[in-house]
């Protein structure tokens, strides 16, 4: 009649363990309280993060949609927030009418990149704890710093730095679904988006106060100063960039080209006509400017 069946892992019988939903490996009922608390903490944090992310997106959508009502002197929509488009924005083929915001490729990329970043961050944590500190887990290292927690605090700082730099690097990956993001040619195009560079630089610098400011690192973030661990962070960053480029290369070879996923030849013809008109208009404008300058 209970909601969940619990069996003892050490002293319990095999029949009881097979019939139960939860097996206490240490035969300690206090573990149930700790497990429930940990589960509630994880659920609440994920819920808060999703709420924050989605609320921010809704706010941006509201501002951008309402902003369409404002016109400049040329009768063009005046955006309250104007993220710069990519250089190939109007050269890409039209999307299929059946394709939603979360296409199969976007969902797949989300999990592939997410799993790669998570695996590298967790690997850095494990290497510091088990490789450099002999697997010493300390005591009450989630609450306060002590000598026994030195390895855990170093590992936590390493994992945090690794995750932060990987997320910042991933911003470059997200500029294009399949095109390389880390070639010299594409990195040069980032000059059109100076705010992205500024955000990456600021985000990178904010890592250091969290790790090195005394009191803030131990008491608030449960970190401690790093030294040789930066080698792991750099290695993880290089591995992630190589993985991302290899993953995009495989997609370009295996997946159907984007222009074949378009809605049909009619849309492609319209896009070509549009781009031709735009080019002609730009040429006329340039000619007019030249004539005015000569006058």
PDB file of C-alpha atoms in Angstrom, residues 77-181:
ATOM      1  CA  UNK A  77      11.172  48.878 -38.363  1.00  0.00           C
ATOM      2  CA  UNK A  78      13.239  50.264 -35.494  1.00  0.00           C
ATOM      3  CA  UNK A  79      14.337  47.466 -33.166  1.00  0.00           C
ATOM      4  CA  UNK A  80      14.648  48.239 -29.428  1.00  0.00           C
ATOM      5  CA  UNK A  81      17.243  45.451 -29.371  1.00  0.00           C
ATOM      6  CA  UNK A  82      19.130  44.677 -32.539  1.00  0.00           C
ATOM      7  CA  UNK A  83      21.361  41.610 -32.540  1.00  0.00           C
ATOM      8  CA  UNK A  84      23.481  41.735 -35.711  1.00  0.00           C
ATOM      9  CA  UNK A  85      22.646  39.081 -38.312  1.00  0.00           C
ATOM     10  CA  UNK A  86      25.263  36.699 -39.638  1.00  0.00           C
ATOM     11  CA  UNK A  87      27.020  37.578 -42.868  1.00  0.00           C
ATOM     12  CA  UNK A  88      25.250  34.758 -44.742  1.00  0.00           C
ATOM     13  CA  UNK A  89      21.839  35.499 -43.273  1.00  0.00           C
ATOM     14  CA  UNK A  90      20.144  36.309 -46.597  1.00  0.00           C
ATOM     15  CA  UNK A  91      22.163  33.816 -48.622  1.00  0.00           C
ATOM     16  CA  UNK A  92      20.783  30.786 -46.804  1.00  0.00           C
ATOM     17  CA  UNK A  93      17.980  28.794 -48.454  1.00  0.00           C
ATOM     18  CA  UNK A  94      14.420  29.176 -47.160  1.00  0.00           C
ATOM     19  CA  UNK A  95      13.320  26.844 -44.404  1.00  0.00           C
ATOM     20  CA  UNK A  96      10.689  24.208 -44.927  1.00  0.00           C
ATOM     21  CA  UNK A  97       7.197  25.262 -43.898  1.00  0.00           C
ATOM     22  CA  UNK A  98       7.031  22.127 -41.764  1.00  0.00           C
ATOM     23  CA  UNK A  99      10.171  22.989 -39.837  1.00  0.00           C
ATOM     24  CA  UNK A 100       9.575  24.489 -36.412  1.00  0.00           C
ATOM     25  CA  UNK A 101      11.924  26.413 -34.186  1.00  0.00           C
ATOM     26  CA  UNK A 102      13.233  23.215 -32.595  1.00  0.00           C
ATOM     27  CA  UNK A 103      14.119  21.191 -35.658  1.00  0.00           C
ATOM     28  CA  UNK A 104      15.600  17.709 -35.410  1.00  0.00           C
ATOM     29  CA  UNK A 105      19.070  19.103 -36.087  1.00  0.00           C
ATOM     30  CA  UNK A 106      18.777  21.780 -33.399  1.00  0.00           C
ATOM     31  CA  UNK A 107      17.579  19.263 -30.799  1.00  0.00           C
ATOM     32  CA  UNK A 108      20.321  16.826 -31.786  1.00  0.00           C
ATOM     33  CA  UNK A 109      22.971  19.549 -31.574  1.00  0.00           C
ATOM     34  CA  UNK A 110      21.698  20.601 -28.164  1.00  0.00           C
ATOM     35  CA  UNK A 111      22.185  17.135 -26.704  1.00  0.00           C
ATOM     36  CA  UNK A 112      25.450  16.376 -28.529  1.00  0.00           C
ATOM     37  CA  UNK A 113      27.158  19.615 -27.485  1.00  0.00           C
ATOM     38  CA  UNK A 114      25.625  19.455 -24.014  1.00  0.00           C
ATOM     39  CA  UNK A 115      26.828  15.916 -23.422  1.00  0.00           C
ATOM     40  CA  UNK A 116      30.305  16.798 -24.702  1.00  0.00           C
ATOM     41  CA  UNK A 117      30.624  19.839 -22.431  1.00  0.00           C
ATOM     42  CA  UNK A 118      29.232  17.948 -19.445  1.00  0.00           C
ATOM     43  CA  UNK A 119      31.549  14.981 -20.008  1.00  0.00           C
ATOM     44  CA  UNK A 120      34.651  17.191 -20.288  1.00  0.00           C
ATOM     45  CA  UNK A 121      33.749  19.173 -17.159  1.00  0.00           C
ATOM     46  CA  UNK A 122      33.062  16.028 -15.156  1.00  0.00           C
ATOM     47  CA  UNK A 123      36.280  14.459 -16.448  1.00  0.00           C
ATOM     48  CA  UNK A 124      38.280  17.454 -15.214  1.00  0.00           C
ATOM     49  CA  UNK A 125      36.661  17.135 -11.785  1.00  0.00           C
ATOM     50  CA  UNK A 126      37.405  13.405 -11.633  1.00  0.00           C
ATOM     51  CA  UNK A 127      41.015  13.787 -12.761  1.00  0.00           C
ATOM     52  CA  UNK A 128      41.741  16.335 -10.034  1.00  0.00           C
ATOM     53  CA  UNK A 129      40.044  14.294  -7.294  1.00  0.00           C
ATOM     54  CA  UNK A 130      41.235  10.816  -8.219  1.00  0.00           C
ATOM     55  CA  UNK A 131      44.357  11.530 -10.267  1.00  0.00           C
ATOM     56  CA  UNK A 132      45.965  14.324  -8.255  1.00  0.00           C
ATOM     57  CA  UNK A 133      44.439  13.884  -4.786  1.00  0.00           C
ATOM     58  CA  UNK A 134      44.180  10.136  -4.418  1.00  0.00           C
ATOM     59  CA  UNK A 135      40.377  10.073  -4.299  1.00  0.00           C
ATOM     60  CA  UNK A 136      40.176  12.008  -1.020  1.00  0.00           C
ATOM     61  CA  UNK A 137      36.567  13.239  -0.719  1.00  0.00           C
ATOM     62  CA  UNK A 138      36.952  15.020   2.632  1.00  0.00           C
ATOM     63  CA  UNK A 139      34.121  15.603   5.077  1.00  0.00           C
ATOM     64  CA  UNK A 140      31.234  18.079   4.774  1.00  0.00           C
ATOM     65  CA  UNK A 141      32.860  19.640   1.718  1.00  0.00           C
ATOM     66  CA  UNK A 142      29.485  20.938   0.509  1.00  0.00           C
ATOM     67  CA  UNK A 143      29.215  23.180   3.561  1.00  0.00           C
ATOM     68  CA  UNK A 144      32.649  24.458   4.551  1.00  0.00           C
ATOM     69  CA  UNK A 145      36.332  24.365   3.712  1.00  0.00           C
ATOM     70  CA  UNK A 146      38.774  22.195   5.618  1.00  0.00           C
ATOM     71  CA  UNK A 147      42.154  20.643   4.952  1.00  0.00           C
ATOM     72  CA  UNK A 148      40.517  17.390   3.920  1.00  0.00           C
ATOM     73  CA  UNK A 149      38.402  19.283   1.362  1.00  0.00           C
ATOM     74  CA  UNK A 150      41.327  20.928  -0.416  1.00  0.00           C
ATOM     75  CA  UNK A 151      41.244  18.422  -3.286  1.00  0.00           C
ATOM     76  CA  UNK A 152      37.483  18.642  -3.689  1.00  0.00           C
ATOM     77  CA  UNK A 153      37.557  22.450  -3.701  1.00  0.00           C
ATOM     78  CA  UNK A 154      40.317  22.418  -6.340  1.00  0.00           C
ATOM     79  CA  UNK A 155      38.365  19.929  -8.433  1.00  0.00           C
ATOM     80  CA  UNK A 156      35.200  22.003  -8.094  1.00  0.00           C
ATOM     81  CA  UNK A 157      37.026  25.146  -9.218  1.00  0.00           C
ATOM     82  CA  UNK A 158      38.523  23.259 -12.159  1.00  0.00           C
ATOM     83  CA  UNK A 159      35.144  21.910 -13.222  1.00  0.00           C
ATOM     84  CA  UNK A 160      33.572  25.371 -12.898  1.00  0.00           C
ATOM     85  CA  UNK A 161      36.296  27.042 -14.985  1.00  0.00           C
ATOM     86  CA  UNK A 162      36.108  24.260 -17.540  1.00  0.00           C
ATOM     87  CA  UNK A 163      32.335  24.533 -17.891  1.00  0.00           C
ATOM     88  CA  UNK A 164      32.416  28.331 -18.137  1.00  0.00           C
ATOM     89  CA  UNK A 165      35.057  28.445 -20.876  1.00  0.00           C
ATOM     90  CA  UNK A 166      33.338  25.650 -22.804  1.00  0.00           C
ATOM     91  CA  UNK A 167      30.024  27.522 -22.729  1.00  0.00           C
ATOM     92  CA  UNK A 168      31.749  30.702 -23.915  1.00  0.00           C
ATOM     93  CA  UNK A 169      33.437  28.793 -26.735  1.00  0.00           C
ATOM     94  CA  UNK A 170      30.114  27.186 -27.635  1.00  0.00           C
ATOM     95  CA  UNK A 171      28.753  30.655 -28.458  1.00  0.00           C
ATOM     96  CA  UNK A 172      31.042  30.610 -31.497  1.00  0.00           C
ATOM     97  CA  UNK A 173      29.761  27.157 -32.499  1.00  0.00           C
ATOM     98  CA  UNK A 174      26.157  28.325 -32.386  1.00  0.00           C
ATOM     99  CA  UNK A 175      26.730  31.012 -35.019  1.00  0.00           C
ATOM    100  CA  UNK A 176      26.187  28.359 -37.711  1.00  0.00           C
ATOM    101  CA  UNK A 177      24.626  24.905 -37.648  1.00  0.00           C
ATOM    102  CA  UNK A 178      27.054  23.256 -40.042  1.00  0.00           C
ATOM    103  CA  UNK A 179      29.661  25.751 -41.198  1.00  0.00           C
ATOM    104  CA  UNK A 180      33.029  25.699 -39.392  1.00  0.00           C
ATOM    105  CA  UNK A 181      33.164  28.170 -36.550  1.00  0.00           C
TER     106      UNK A 181
END
